[in-house]
mmCIF file of C-alpha atoms in Angstrom:
data_model
loop_
_atom_site.group_PDB
_atom_site.id
_atom_site.type_symbol
_atom_site.label_atom_id
_atom_site.label_comp_id
_atom_site.label_asym_id
_atom_site.label_seq_id
_atom_site.Cartn_x
_atom_site.Cartn_y
_atom_site.Cartn_z
ATOM 1 C CA MET A 69 -18.143 123.899 -66.898
ATOM 2 C CA GLU A 70 -20.152 121.396 -64.800
ATOM 3 C CA CYS A 71 -19.468 118.674 -67.499
ATOM 4 C CA SER A 72 -15.615 119.400 -67.091
ATOM 5 C CA TRP A 73 -15.648 118.729 -63.402
ATOM 6 C CA LYS A 74 -17.454 115.771 -63.840
ATOM 7 C CA THR A 75 -15.067 114.326 -66.406
ATOM 8 C CA ILE A 76 -11.971 115.230 -64.101
ATOM 9 C CA ILE A 77 -13.760 113.376 -61.311
ATOM 10 C CA LEU A 78 -13.951 110.272 -63.491
ATOM 11 C CA LEU A 79 -10.582 110.483 -64.409
ATOM 12 C CA VAL A 80 -9.168 110.895 -60.893
ATOM 13 C CA CYS A 81 -11.360 107.723 -59.868
ATOM 14 C CA ALA A 82 -10.177 105.698 -63.032
ATOM 15 C CA SER A 83 -6.318 106.561 -62.224
ATOM 16 C CA LEU A 84 -6.877 105.801 -58.808
ATOM 17 C CA GLY A 85 -8.402 102.223 -59.803
ATOM 18 C CA ILE A 86 -5.583 101.418 -62.362
ATOM 19 C CA GLN A 87 -3.009 102.226 -59.464
ATOM 20 C CA TYR A 88 -4.827 100.237 -56.972
ATOM 21 C CA THR A 89 -5.172 97.357 -59.417
ATOM 22 C CA ALA A 90 -1.376 97.526 -60.070
ATOM 23 C CA ILE A 91 -0.741 97.651 -56.210
ATOM 24 C CA ARG A 92 -2.599 94.552 -55.619
ATOM 25 C CA SER A 93 -0.755 92.779 -58.877
ATOM 26 C CA LEU A 94 2.451 93.602 -57.634
ATOM 27 C CA THR A 95 1.548 92.389 -53.669
ATOM 28 C CA ALA A 96 0.245 89.413 -55.221
ATOM 29 C CA SER A 97 3.524 88.720 -57.460
ATOM 30 C CA ILE A 98 5.876 89.379 -54.438
ATOM 31 C CA THR A 99 3.660 86.916 -51.845
ATOM 32 C CA SER A 100 3.670 84.339 -54.705
ATOM 33 C CA HIS A 101 7.575 84.489 -54.790
ATOM 34 C CA CYS A 102 7.941 84.744 -50.619
ATOM 35 C CA PRO A 103 5.296 82.393 -49.403
ATOM 36 C CA GLY A 104 4.327 83.504 -45.922
ATOM 37 C CA THR A 105 5.663 87.337 -46.120
ATOM 38 C CA GLU A 106 2.889 89.916 -44.930
ATOM 39 C CA THR A 107 1.084 91.784 -47.478
ATOM 40 C CA GLY A 108 2.930 94.878 -48.738
ATOM 41 C CA LYS A 109 6.223 93.519 -47.214
ATOM 42 C CA GLN A 110 9.307 94.000 -49.592
ATOM 43 C CA CYS A 111 10.889 90.976 -50.635
ATOM 44 C CA HIS A 112 14.244 91.308 -52.451
ATOM 45 C CA SER A 113 17.011 89.266 -53.639
ATOM 46 C CA GLN A 114 20.484 90.055 -52.171
ATOM 47 C CA ARG A 115 23.831 89.835 -53.675
ATOM 48 C CA ARG A 116 25.286 86.889 -54.903
ATOM 49 C CA GLY A 117 22.015 84.765 -54.552
ATOM 50 C CA PHE A 118 21.336 84.943 -50.860
ATOM 51 C CA SER A 119 17.461 85.380 -50.980
ATOM 52 C CA SER A 120 15.876 87.165 -48.453
ATOM 53 C CA CYS A 121 13.046 84.128 -48.744
ATOM 54 C CA SER A 122 13.200 80.720 -50.125
ATOM 55 C CA GLY A 123 11.972 79.928 -53.399
ATOM 56 C CA MET A 124 12.740 83.254 -54.981
ATOM 57 C CA SER A 125 12.279 83.634 -58.599
ATOM 58 C CA HIS A 126 15.463 84.118 -60.550
ATOM 59 C CA PRO A 127 16.186 85.553 -64.179
ATOM 60 C CA HIS A 128 18.287 82.283 -64.805
ATOM 61 C CA ARG A 129 15.697 79.881 -63.276
ATOM 62 C CA LYS A 130 13.564 78.077 -65.412
ATOM 63 C CA PRO A 131 9.658 77.232 -64.943
ATOM 64 C CA ARG A 132 9.514 73.850 -63.658
ATOM 65 C CA ASN A 133 7.582 71.113 -65.800
ATOM 66 C CA ASN A 134 5.781 69.489 -62.768
ATOM 67 C CA ASP A 135 4.936 66.315 -64.734
ATOM 68 C CA GLN A 136 8.651 65.712 -65.532
ATOM 69 C CA THR A 137 9.933 66.820 -62.284
ATOM 70 C CA HIS A 138 7.379 64.470 -60.504
ATOM 71 C CA ASP A 139 8.442 61.390 -62.568
ATOM 72 C CA ARG A 140 12.102 61.934 -62.270
ATOM 73 C CA LYS A 141 13.861 60.840 -58.555
ATOM 74 C CA HIS A 142 15.932 63.620 -56.776
ATOM 75 C CA ILE A 143 18.939 61.720 -54.638
ATOM 76 C CA LEU A 144 20.817 63.790 -52.150
ATOM 77 C CA ILE A 145 23.853 62.036 -50.614
ATOM 78 C CA PHE A 146 24.219 63.679 -46.893
ATOM 79 C CA ALA A 147 27.300 63.104 -45.109
ATOM 80 C CA THR A 148 30.294 64.678 -43.527
ATOM 81 C CA THR A 149 33.986 65.175 -44.822
ATOM 82 C CA ARG A 150 36.057 62.036 -45.127
ATOM 83 C CA SER A 151 33.463 59.550 -44.216
ATOM 84 C CA GLY A 152 33.035 57.582 -47.731
ATOM 85 C CA SER A 153 30.779 59.702 -49.520
ATOM 86 C CA SER A 154 32.819 59.795 -52.864
ATOM 87 C CA PHE A 155 32.946 55.748 -52.763
ATOM 88 C CA LEU A 156 28.899 56.119 -52.299
ATOM 89 C CA GLY A 157 28.891 58.803 -54.838
ATOM 90 C CA GLN A 158 30.339 56.731 -57.544
ATOM 91 C CA LEU A 159 28.040 53.720 -56.879
ATOM 92 C CA PHE A 160 25.301 56.187 -58.332
ATOM 93 C CA ASN A 161 27.671 57.970 -60.973
ATOM 94 C CA GLN A 162 28.100 54.374 -62.948
ATOM 95 C CA HIS A 163 24.385 54.093 -63.327
ATOM 96 C CA PRO A 164 23.472 55.250 -66.872
ATOM 97 C CA ALA A 165 20.068 56.885 -65.933
ATOM 98 C CA ILE A 166 21.500 58.839 -63.014
ATOM 99 C CA PHE A 167 22.964 62.452 -63.522
ATOM 100 C CA TYR A 168 25.326 62.759 -60.931
ATOM 101 C CA LEU A 169 27.032 65.839 -59.409
ATOM 102 C CA PHE A 170 29.821 65.884 -57.103
ATOM 103 C CA GLU A 171 29.847 68.539 -54.433
ATOM 104 C CA PRO A 172 28.075 71.798 -56.496
ATOM 105 C CA LEU A 173 27.571 73.488 -53.067
ATOM 106 C CA TYR A 174 31.274 73.941 -53.013
ATOM 107 C CA HIS A 175 30.843 77.013 -55.269
ATOM 108 C CA VAL A 176 28.676 78.709 -53.022
ATOM 109 C CA GLN A 177 31.267 77.845 -50.002
ATOM 110 C CA GLN A 178 33.907 79.694 -51.903
ATOM 111 C CA VAL A 179 31.974 82.752 -52.549
ATOM 112 C CA PHE A 180 31.410 83.151 -48.636
ATOM 113 C CA ALA A 181 34.758 81.951 -47.842
ATOM 114 C CA ASN A 182 36.190 84.885 -50.431
ATOM 115 C CA SER A 183 34.080 87.474 -49.492
ATOM 116 C CA SER A 184 34.986 90.124 -46.769
ATOM 117 C CA ALA A 185 34.869 89.804 -43.190
ATOM 118 C CA ARG A 186 32.155 92.149 -42.884
ATOM 119 C CA MET A 187 30.115 90.319 -45.951
ATOM 120 C CA ARG A 188 30.487 86.954 -43.766
ATOM 121 C CA ASN A 189 29.356 88.654 -40.606
ATOM 122 C CA MET A 190 26.152 90.067 -42.937
ATOM 123 C CA VAL A 191 25.405 86.672 -44.221
ATOM 124 C CA ASP A 192 24.219 84.296 -41.170
ATOM 125 C CA ARG A 193 23.866 80.776 -41.170
ATOM 126 C CA ARG A 194 20.346 80.774 -42.035
ATOM 127 C CA ALA A 195 21.209 82.573 -45.495
ATOM 128 C CA LEU A 196 24.167 80.274 -46.544
ATOM 129 C CA LEU A 197 21.713 77.240 -46.097
ATOM 130 C CA GLY A 198 18.981 79.067 -47.962
ATOM 131 C CA ALA A 199 21.534 79.952 -50.514
ATOM 132 C CA HIS A 200 22.712 75.757 -50.441
ATOM 133 C CA ARG A 201 18.864 74.927 -50.643
ATOM 134 C CA ASP A 202 18.128 77.394 -53.817
ATOM 135 C CA LEU A 203 20.768 75.907 -55.538
ATOM 136 C CA LEU A 204 19.911 72.257 -54.684
ATOM 137 C CA SER A 205 16.432 73.211 -55.816
ATOM 138 C CA ASN A 206 17.606 74.298 -59.048
ATOM 139 C CA LEU A 207 20.055 71.900 -60.008
ATOM 140 C CA TYR A 208 17.420 68.938 -59.442
ATOM 141 C CA ASP A 209 15.422 71.136 -61.884
ATOM 142 C CA CYS A 210 18.170 70.496 -64.239
ATOM 143 C CA ASN A 211 18.881 74.393 -64.404
ATOM 144 C CA LEU A 212 22.956 74.072 -64.111
ATOM 145 C CA ASN A 213 22.806 77.587 -65.563
ATOM 146 C CA PHE A 214 22.085 78.902 -61.802
ATOM 147 C CA LEU A 215 25.492 77.959 -60.882
ATOM 148 C CA GLU A 216 26.568 80.911 -62.944
ATOM 149 C CA ASN A 217 25.742 82.965 -59.785
ATOM 150 C CA TYR A 218 28.862 81.477 -57.679
ATOM 151 C CA LEU A 219 31.289 80.856 -60.404
ATOM 152 C CA LYS A 220 34.583 82.900 -60.729
ATOM 153 C CA PRO A 221 35.555 84.003 -63.200
ATOM 154 C CA VAL A 222 32.037 84.634 -64.333
ATOM 155 C CA PRO A 223 31.194 82.215 -67.443
ATOM 156 C CA ARG A 224 30.887 83.488 -70.950
ATOM 157 C CA ASP A 225 28.291 82.335 -72.949
ATOM 158 C CA HIS A 226 27.335 80.031 -70.541
ATOM 159 C CA GLU A 227 30.676 78.068 -70.455
ATOM 160 C CA THR A 228 33.161 77.764 -67.747
ATOM 161 C CA THR A 229 36.480 75.734 -66.956
ATOM 162 C CA VAL A 230 35.902 76.323 -63.153
ATOM 163 C CA PHE A 231 33.326 73.511 -62.447
ATOM 164 C CA PHE A 232 34.502 71.992 -59.415
ATOM 165 C CA ARG A 233 35.776 68.151 -59.820
ATOM 166 C CA ARG A 234 33.820 67.856 -62.930
ATOM 167 C CA GLY A 235 35.548 64.497 -63.974
ATOM 168 C CA ALA A 236 34.138 63.238 -60.750
ATOM 169 C CA SER A 237 30.584 63.071 -62.796
ATOM 170 C CA ASN A 238 30.684 60.558 -65.988
ATOM 171 C CA ALA A 239 27.663 62.656 -67.506
ATOM 172 C CA LEU A 240 29.988 65.733 -67.599
ATOM 173 C CA CYS A 241 32.821 63.961 -69.314
ATOM 174 C CA GLU A 242 30.965 62.022 -72.076
ATOM 175 C CA PRO A 243 29.349 63.115 -75.581
ATOM 176 C CA PRO A 244 27.803 65.611 -75.906
ATOM 177 C CA LEU A 245 29.566 67.340 -73.285
ATOM 178 C CA CYS A 246 33.231 66.268 -73.920
ATOM 179 C CA HIS A 247 34.432 63.798 -76.514
ATOM 180 C CA MET A 248 37.496 62.466 -74.514
ATOM 181 C CA ASP A 249 39.389 59.076 -75.182
ATOM 182 C CA GLN A 250 36.687 56.665 -73.799
ATOM 183 C CA ASN A 251 39.260 53.511 -73.691
ATOM 184 C CA SER A 252 40.827 54.773 -70.268
ATOM 185 C CA LYS A 253 37.505 54.744 -68.123
ATOM 186 C CA ASP A 254 39.503 53.772 -64.848
ATOM 187 C CA ALA A 255 41.125 57.158 -64.941
ATOM 188 C CA ILE A 256 38.105 59.227 -66.160
ATOM 189 C CA GLU A 257 38.547 62.111 -63.765
ATOM 190 C CA HIS A 258 41.927 62.824 -64.541
ATOM 191 C CA LEU A 259 41.379 62.375 -68.460
ATOM 192 C CA CYS A 260 38.405 64.506 -67.912
ATOM 193 C CA ALA A 261 40.489 67.315 -66.329
ATOM 194 C CA ARG A 262 43.146 67.340 -69.072
ATOM 195 C CA GLN A 263 41.162 66.649 -72.315
ATOM 196 C CA CYS A 264 37.469 68.335 -71.709
ATOM 197 C CA LYS A 265 37.931 72.078 -71.791
ATOM 198 C CA ALA A 266 35.048 74.346 -71.214
ATOM 199 C CA LEU A 267 31.704 73.174 -69.982
ATOM 200 C CA ASN A 268 28.526 74.403 -71.561
ATOM 201 C CA LEU A 269 26.151 74.574 -68.846
ATOM 202 C CA THR A 270 22.999 75.117 -70.780
ATOM 203 C CA LEU A 271 24.160 71.885 -72.687
ATOM 204 C CA ALA A 272 24.884 70.438 -69.413
ATOM 205 C CA SER A 273 21.052 71.131 -68.403
ATOM 206 C CA GLN A 274 19.873 69.476 -71.525
ATOM 207 C CA VAL A 275 21.897 66.304 -70.716
ATOM 208 C CA CYS A 276 20.488 66.291 -67.168
ATOM 209 C CA GLN A 277 16.826 66.428 -68.630
ATOM 210 C CA THR A 278 17.265 62.900 -70.660
ATOM 211 C CA ARG A 279 17.984 60.904 -67.163
ATOM 212 C CA SER A 280 15.405 59.735 -64.775
ATOM 213 C CA HIS A 281 17.419 60.096 -61.629
ATOM 214 C CA ILE A 282 19.627 63.092 -60.364
ATOM 215 C CA ALA A 283 22.050 62.351 -57.595
ATOM 216 C CA ILE A 284 23.899 65.160 -55.707
ATOM 217 C CA LYS A 285 26.529 64.580 -52.880
ATOM 218 C CA THR A 286 27.151 67.070 -50.503
ATOM 219 C CA VAL A 287 29.276 67.168 -46.989
ATOM 220 C CA ARG A 288 28.613 71.473 -46.856
ATOM 221 C CA ILE A 289 25.182 71.086 -44.892
ATOM 222 C CA PRO A 290 25.873 70.833 -41.205
ATOM 223 C CA GLU A 291 22.525 68.720 -40.111
ATOM 224 C CA ILE A 292 19.718 66.839 -41.655
ATOM 225 C CA LYS A 293 16.786 69.133 -40.184
ATOM 226 C CA ASP A 294 18.326 71.762 -42.776
ATOM 227 C CA LEU A 295 16.931 69.917 -45.461
ATOM 228 C CA ARG A 296 13.472 69.969 -44.251
ATOM 229 C CA LEU A 297 12.185 72.539 -46.765
ATOM 230 C CA LEU A 298 13.631 70.636 -49.640
ATOM 231 C CA SER A 299 11.855 67.464 -48.191
ATOM 232 C CA GLU A 300 8.748 68.830 -47.977
ATOM 233 C CA ASP A 301 8.941 70.455 -51.528
ATOM 234 C CA PRO A 302 5.970 68.561 -53.157
ATOM 235 C CA ARG A 303 7.944 69.426 -56.629
ATOM 236 C CA LEU A 304 10.719 66.946 -55.468
ATOM 237 C CA ASN A 305 10.942 63.504 -55.303
ATOM 238 C CA LEU A 306 13.458 63.363 -52.865
ATOM 239 C CA LYS A 307 15.282 60.246 -51.311
ATOM 240 C CA ILE A 308 18.090 60.983 -48.670
ATOM 241 C CA ILE A 309 20.953 58.736 -48.425
ATOM 242 C CA HIS A 310 22.449 59.519 -45.023
ATOM 243 C CA LEU A 311 26.249 57.880 -44.928
ATOM 244 C CA VAL A 312 27.578 57.748 -41.317
ATOM 245 C CA ARG A 313 31.065 56.568 -40.284
ATOM 246 C CA ASP A 314 32.953 56.078 -36.959
ATOM 247 C CA PRO A 315 34.187 59.249 -36.019
ATOM 248 C CA ARG A 316 37.390 57.722 -35.230
ATOM 249 C CA GLY A 317 37.991 57.131 -38.769
ATOM 250 C CA ILE A 318 36.903 60.235 -40.018
ATOM 251 C CA LEU A 319 39.370 61.747 -38.041
ATOM 252 C CA ALA A 320 42.268 59.566 -39.030
ATOM 253 C CA SER A 321 41.269 60.076 -42.834
ATOM 254 C CA ARG A 322 41.049 64.048 -42.149
ATOM 255 C CA MET A 323 44.670 63.556 -40.528
ATOM 256 C CA GLY A 324 46.157 62.129 -43.694
ATOM 257 C CA THR A 325 44.050 64.304 -46.201
ATOM 258 C CA PHE A 326 44.229 67.969 -44.855
ATOM 259 C CA THR A 327 47.526 68.035 -43.567
ATOM 260 C CA ASP A 328 47.703 71.735 -42.650
ATOM 261 C CA ASN A 329 44.446 71.840 -40.898
ATOM 262 C CA PHE A 330 45.131 68.914 -38.698
ATOM 263 C CA ARG A 331 49.001 69.221 -38.222
ATOM 264 C CA ALA A 332 48.740 69.502 -34.301
ATOM 265 C CA TRP A 333 46.920 66.030 -34.615
ATOM 266 C CA LYS A 334 49.430 64.679 -36.561
ATOM 267 C CA ILE A 335 52.349 65.712 -34.123
ATOM 268 C CA TRP A 336 50.262 64.525 -31.061
ATOM 269 C CA ASN A 337 50.065 61.192 -33.257
ATOM 270 C CA ALA A 338 53.475 61.107 -33.754
ATOM 271 C CA THR A 339 54.946 62.157 -30.680
ATOM 272 C CA GLY A 340 52.391 61.137 -28.040
ATOM 273 C CA ARG A 341 52.522 64.824 -26.758
ATOM 274 C CA ARG A 342 49.433 66.941 -27.168
ATOM 275 C CA PRO A 343 50.159 70.229 -28.562
ATOM 276 C CA ARG A 344 48.408 72.953 -26.971
ATOM 277 C CA SER A 345 47.165 74.113 -30.641
ATOM 278 C CA VAL A 346 44.943 70.846 -31.063
ATOM 279 C CA ASP A 347 41.310 72.229 -31.882
ATOM 280 C CA LEU A 348 39.063 69.276 -30.420
ATOM 281 C CA SER A 349 36.140 71.087 -31.720
ATOM 282 C CA GLN A 350 37.371 69.743 -35.234
ATOM 283 C CA ILE A 351 35.978 66.571 -34.398
ATOM 284 C CA ALA A 352 33.649 67.270 -31.363
ATOM 285 C CA THR A 353 31.590 69.310 -33.860
ATOM 286 C CA THR A 354 31.239 66.540 -36.231
ATOM 287 C CA CYS A 355 30.094 64.035 -33.716
ATOM 288 C CA SER A 356 27.378 66.608 -32.507
ATOM 289 C CA ASP A 357 26.127 67.459 -35.916
ATOM 290 C CA LEU A 358 26.027 63.222 -36.482
ATOM 291 C CA PHE A 359 24.130 62.805 -33.384
ATOM 292 C CA ASN A 360 21.505 65.324 -34.105
ATOM 293 C CA SER A 361 21.113 64.517 -37.527
ATOM 294 C CA VAL A 362 20.918 60.344 -36.844
ATOM 295 C CA GLY A 363 18.401 61.577 -33.913
ATOM 296 C CA THR A 364 16.429 63.319 -36.179
ATOM 297 C CA GLY A 365 16.105 60.441 -38.966
ATOM 298 C CA LEU A 366 15.438 57.785 -36.339
ATOM 299 C CA SER A 367 12.920 59.803 -34.860
ATOM 300 C CA LYS A 368 11.110 59.273 -38.126
ATOM 301 C CA PRO A 369 9.473 62.928 -38.420
ATOM 302 C CA PRO A 370 6.741 63.115 -41.200
ATOM 303 C CA TRP A 371 8.658 65.264 -43.346
ATOM 304 C CA LEU A 372 11.092 62.323 -43.548
ATOM 305 C CA ARG A 373 8.759 59.261 -44.408
ATOM 306 C CA GLY A 374 9.738 57.609 -47.327
ATOM 307 C CA LYS A 375 12.711 59.816 -48.066
ATOM 308 C CA TYR A 376 15.345 58.701 -45.515
ATOM 309 C CA MET A 377 17.967 55.785 -45.368
ATOM 310 C CA LEU A 378 20.736 55.416 -42.671
ATOM 311 C CA VAL A 379 23.849 53.834 -44.071
ATOM 312 C CA ARG A 380 26.968 52.770 -42.290
ATOM 313 C CA TYR A 381 30.047 53.117 -44.259
ATOM 314 C CA GLU A 382 31.580 50.094 -42.921
ATOM 315 C CA GLU A 383 28.839 47.941 -44.010
ATOM 316 C CA LEU A 384 28.973 49.468 -47.145
ATOM 317 C CA ALA A 385 32.831 48.614 -47.449
ATOM 318 C CA ARG A 386 32.362 45.296 -46.040
ATOM 319 C CA GLU A 387 29.374 43.982 -48.312
ATOM 320 C CA PRO A 388 29.182 46.436 -51.255
ATOM 321 C CA PHE A 389 27.043 44.198 -53.534
ATOM 322 C CA LYS A 390 24.552 43.660 -50.803
ATOM 323 C CA LYS A 391 24.436 47.367 -49.405
ATOM 324 C CA THR A 392 24.469 48.880 -53.066
ATOM 325 C CA ALA A 393 21.121 46.621 -53.918
ATOM 326 C CA GLU A 394 19.601 47.777 -50.770
ATOM 327 C CA ILE A 395 20.424 51.430 -51.593
ATOM 328 C CA TYR A 396 19.219 51.092 -55.163
ATOM 329 C CA HIS A 397 15.997 49.330 -53.883
ATOM 330 C CA PHE A 398 15.234 52.446 -51.897
ATOM 331 C CA ILE A 399 15.458 54.752 -54.764
ATOM 332 C CA GLY A 400 13.613 52.532 -57.083
ATOM 333 C CA LEU A 401 16.132 51.346 -59.582
ATOM 334 C CA ASP A 402 17.653 48.013 -60.164
ATOM 335 C CA VAL A 403 21.581 48.051 -60.090
ATOM 336 C CA ASP A 404 23.031 48.357 -63.411
ATOM 337 C CA ASN A 405 25.757 45.922 -64.837
ATOM 338 C CA GLN A 406 28.137 48.807 -65.165
ATOM 339 C CA VAL A 407 27.472 49.544 -61.392
ATOM 340 C CA LYS A 408 28.312 45.802 -60.392
ATOM 341 C CA LYS A 409 31.570 45.953 -62.764
ATOM 342 C CA TRP A 410 32.730 49.308 -60.778
ATOM 343 C CA ILE A 411 32.298 47.806 -57.572
ATOM 344 C CA LEU A 412 34.191 44.680 -58.464
ATOM 345 C CA GLN A 413 37.077 47.095 -60.008
ATOM 346 C CA ASN A 414 37.125 49.380 -57.165
ATOM 347 C CA THR A 415 36.949 47.419 -54.031
ATOM 348 C CA ARG A 416 39.742 44.957 -54.478
ATOM 349 C CA GLY A 417 42.491 47.482 -55.052
ATOM 350 C CA THR A 418 45.491 47.195 -52.923
ATOM 351 C CA SER A 419 46.599 49.330 -49.882
ATOM 352 C CA GLY A 420 49.283 51.100 -52.021
ATOM 353 C CA ALA A 421 47.055 52.437 -54.819
ATOM 354 C CA ALA A 422 45.060 54.175 -52.048
ATOM 355 C CA ARG A 423 48.044 56.250 -50.819
ATOM 356 C CA ASN A 424 48.982 57.312 -54.665
ATOM 357 C CA TYR A 425 45.933 59.784 -54.651
ATOM 358 C CA LYS A 426 44.433 60.759 -51.470
ATOM 359 C CA TYR A 427 40.622 61.092 -53.028
ATOM 360 C CA THR A 428 40.827 57.549 -55.308
ATOM 361 C CA THR A 429 38.195 55.103 -54.647
ATOM 362 C CA THR A 430 39.988 52.476 -56.077
ATOM 363 C CA ARG A 431 41.236 50.546 -52.806
ATOM 364 C CA ASN A 432 40.422 47.514 -50.542
ATOM 365 C CA SER A 433 37.414 48.941 -49.046
ATOM 366 C CA THR A 434 37.217 46.737 -46.229
ATOM 367 C CA ALA A 435 40.743 47.283 -45.196
ATOM 368 C CA THR A 436 40.416 50.957 -45.810
ATOM 369 C CA ALA A 437 37.298 51.267 -43.284
ATOM 370 C CA GLU A 438 39.430 49.651 -40.725
ATOM 371 C CA SER A 439 42.747 51.228 -41.110
ATOM 372 C CA TRP A 440 42.428 54.070 -38.597
ATOM 373 C CA ARG A 441 42.740 51.343 -36.114
ATOM 374 C CA LEU A 442 46.430 50.824 -36.964
ATOM 375 C CA ASN A 443 47.205 54.572 -37.656
ATOM 376 C CA LEU A 444 45.770 56.377 -34.714
ATOM 377 C CA SER A 445 47.392 56.255 -31.360
ATOM 378 C CA PHE A 446 45.705 55.034 -28.296
ATOM 379 C CA GLN A 447 45.592 58.407 -26.584
ATOM 380 C CA ILE A 448 43.789 59.893 -29.441
ATOM 381 C CA VAL A 449 41.416 57.432 -29.818
ATOM 382 C CA GLN A 450 40.468 57.698 -26.107
ATOM 383 C CA THR A 451 40.143 61.380 -26.708
ATOM 384 C CA VAL A 452 37.636 61.101 -29.635
ATOM 385 C CA GLN A 453 35.839 58.256 -27.797
ATOM 386 C CA HIS A 454 35.356 60.850 -24.715
ATOM 387 C CA LEU A 455 34.446 63.563 -26.939
ATOM 388 C CA CYS A 456 31.964 61.293 -29.220
ATOM 389 C CA ASN A 457 30.879 58.622 -26.624
ATOM 390 C CA ALA A 458 26.909 59.325 -27.250
ATOM 391 C CA THR A 459 27.496 59.226 -30.931
ATOM 392 C CA LEU A 460 29.494 55.911 -31.183
ATOM 393 C CA ILE A 461 26.752 54.295 -28.912
ATOM 394 C CA GLN A 462 24.177 55.911 -31.239
ATOM 395 C CA LEU A 463 25.781 54.243 -34.335
ATOM 396 C CA GLY A 464 26.679 50.957 -32.788
ATOM 397 C CA TYR A 465 30.459 51.403 -32.871
ATOM 398 C CA GLN A 466 32.182 50.137 -29.976
ATOM 399 C CA LEU A 467 34.767 51.461 -27.523
ATOM 400 C CA VAL A 468 38.270 50.290 -27.182
ATOM 401 C CA GLN A 469 39.722 50.025 -23.238
ATOM 402 C CA SER A 470 43.301 48.859 -24.673
ATOM 403 C CA LEU A 471 45.960 49.583 -27.116
ATOM 404 C CA LYS A 472 46.001 45.460 -27.635
ATOM 405 C CA GLU A 473 42.258 45.772 -28.341
ATOM 406 C CA LEU A 474 42.510 48.647 -30.609
ATOM 407 C CA ARG A 475 45.117 46.931 -33.005
ATOM 408 C CA ASN A 476 43.134 43.706 -33.457
ATOM 409 C CA VAL A 477 41.513 44.398 -36.809
ATOM 410 C CA SER A 478 40.146 40.751 -36.514
ATOM 411 C CA ASN A 479 37.846 41.817 -34.294
ATOM 412 C CA SER A 480 35.282 44.266 -35.729
ATOM 413 C CA LEU A 481 34.022 47.102 -33.801
ATOM 414 C CA VAL A 482 30.728 47.707 -35.714
ATOM 415 C CA GLU A 483 28.231 45.985 -33.880
ATOM 416 C CA SER A 484 25.261 44.586 -35.739
ATOM 417 C CA LYS A 485 22.625 47.105 -35.970
ATOM 418 C CA ALA A 486 19.795 47.085 -38.127
ATOM 419 C CA PHE A 487 18.834 50.572 -39.719
ATOM 420 C CA ALA A 488 15.811 50.011 -41.823
ATOM 421 C CA PRO A 489 14.690 52.950 -44.278
ATOM 422 C CA PHE A 490 11.817 54.938 -43.313
ATOM 423 C CA VAL A 491 9.146 54.132 -45.510
#
């Protein structure tokens, strides 16, 4: 009987030891997935990829190959809507060593926009930014399957027909992902949309892994400080190209592109009478984000050292070959002949060509950068100058004091101001 009691005690002790070890292992696993969480604190993944911690593991996420990831360069074109980012993106898209993606964060935004009001209230700005960063991190790891969390309808066998602006990425429209007619490169996006059917995300991930550089364009992250976690990720070799534009030009472009959202502005511009429904925050918020982001970049924080370059769209449009060479030098690549050919073909178009398709990059780039001066009323320009005065001064854009000064496009409003990369 005494032996039986000893045996029972030993078994109880052994059981407690096993449970303790299991709990310790689980805690360590949780902590490793959620750095910075307190011991024993639960970490869980919320619906549709909104994680409660950055860097959460995911069933679609592949382990990183540290050597391969370290060698690969990761480029982020950071901009705001209608600031010339599509044009800049194509300068990367044409290079055969670069895997380029056009606005993949669109899919995250769509999931959020299509969710219920209750869900939108639950998901705050930090959670949405966390989802953006998580997607960018996976895409830079060539894990395009991670997008399946945000695609509707849900892909079958990892194939989708709803990849946003697939045609804006040459890599997604070429073999082995698509075998379309290669004789009409000038209209590749339109042909790709018609001829390329479902995109296999697994195969696209494999194509991505063959390229030495990955470039992603986004206008969906408000301020550059929101990129700090990505910039500090030692697994990424990040280069941020911060594209800015004169806010007066941004507003004019938005008015011409997003007619419904800027209808009141267009009425004001056409009649000279300001409707009560004009939403000044549509440009004031943009200027605030620009001012804060540029201020962060120019203050040269340690987490941006060697990773940040500010580019004014007007300078890129005026001297595309020179600015492209500077940008490519910053990312550590030579300008390929395909890039030079594209610049030649897409910066000398007629103004009529630009009107045929609002997202086209074929145009007279210099004329396009200054065209707002002929299209905006002086009253609207004065309003923007009042709302964005600090931003205009910060970026080196001159104010105009009269209609005559506004319309005199022979006199540039872009001051000679050097913005050297932070190296």
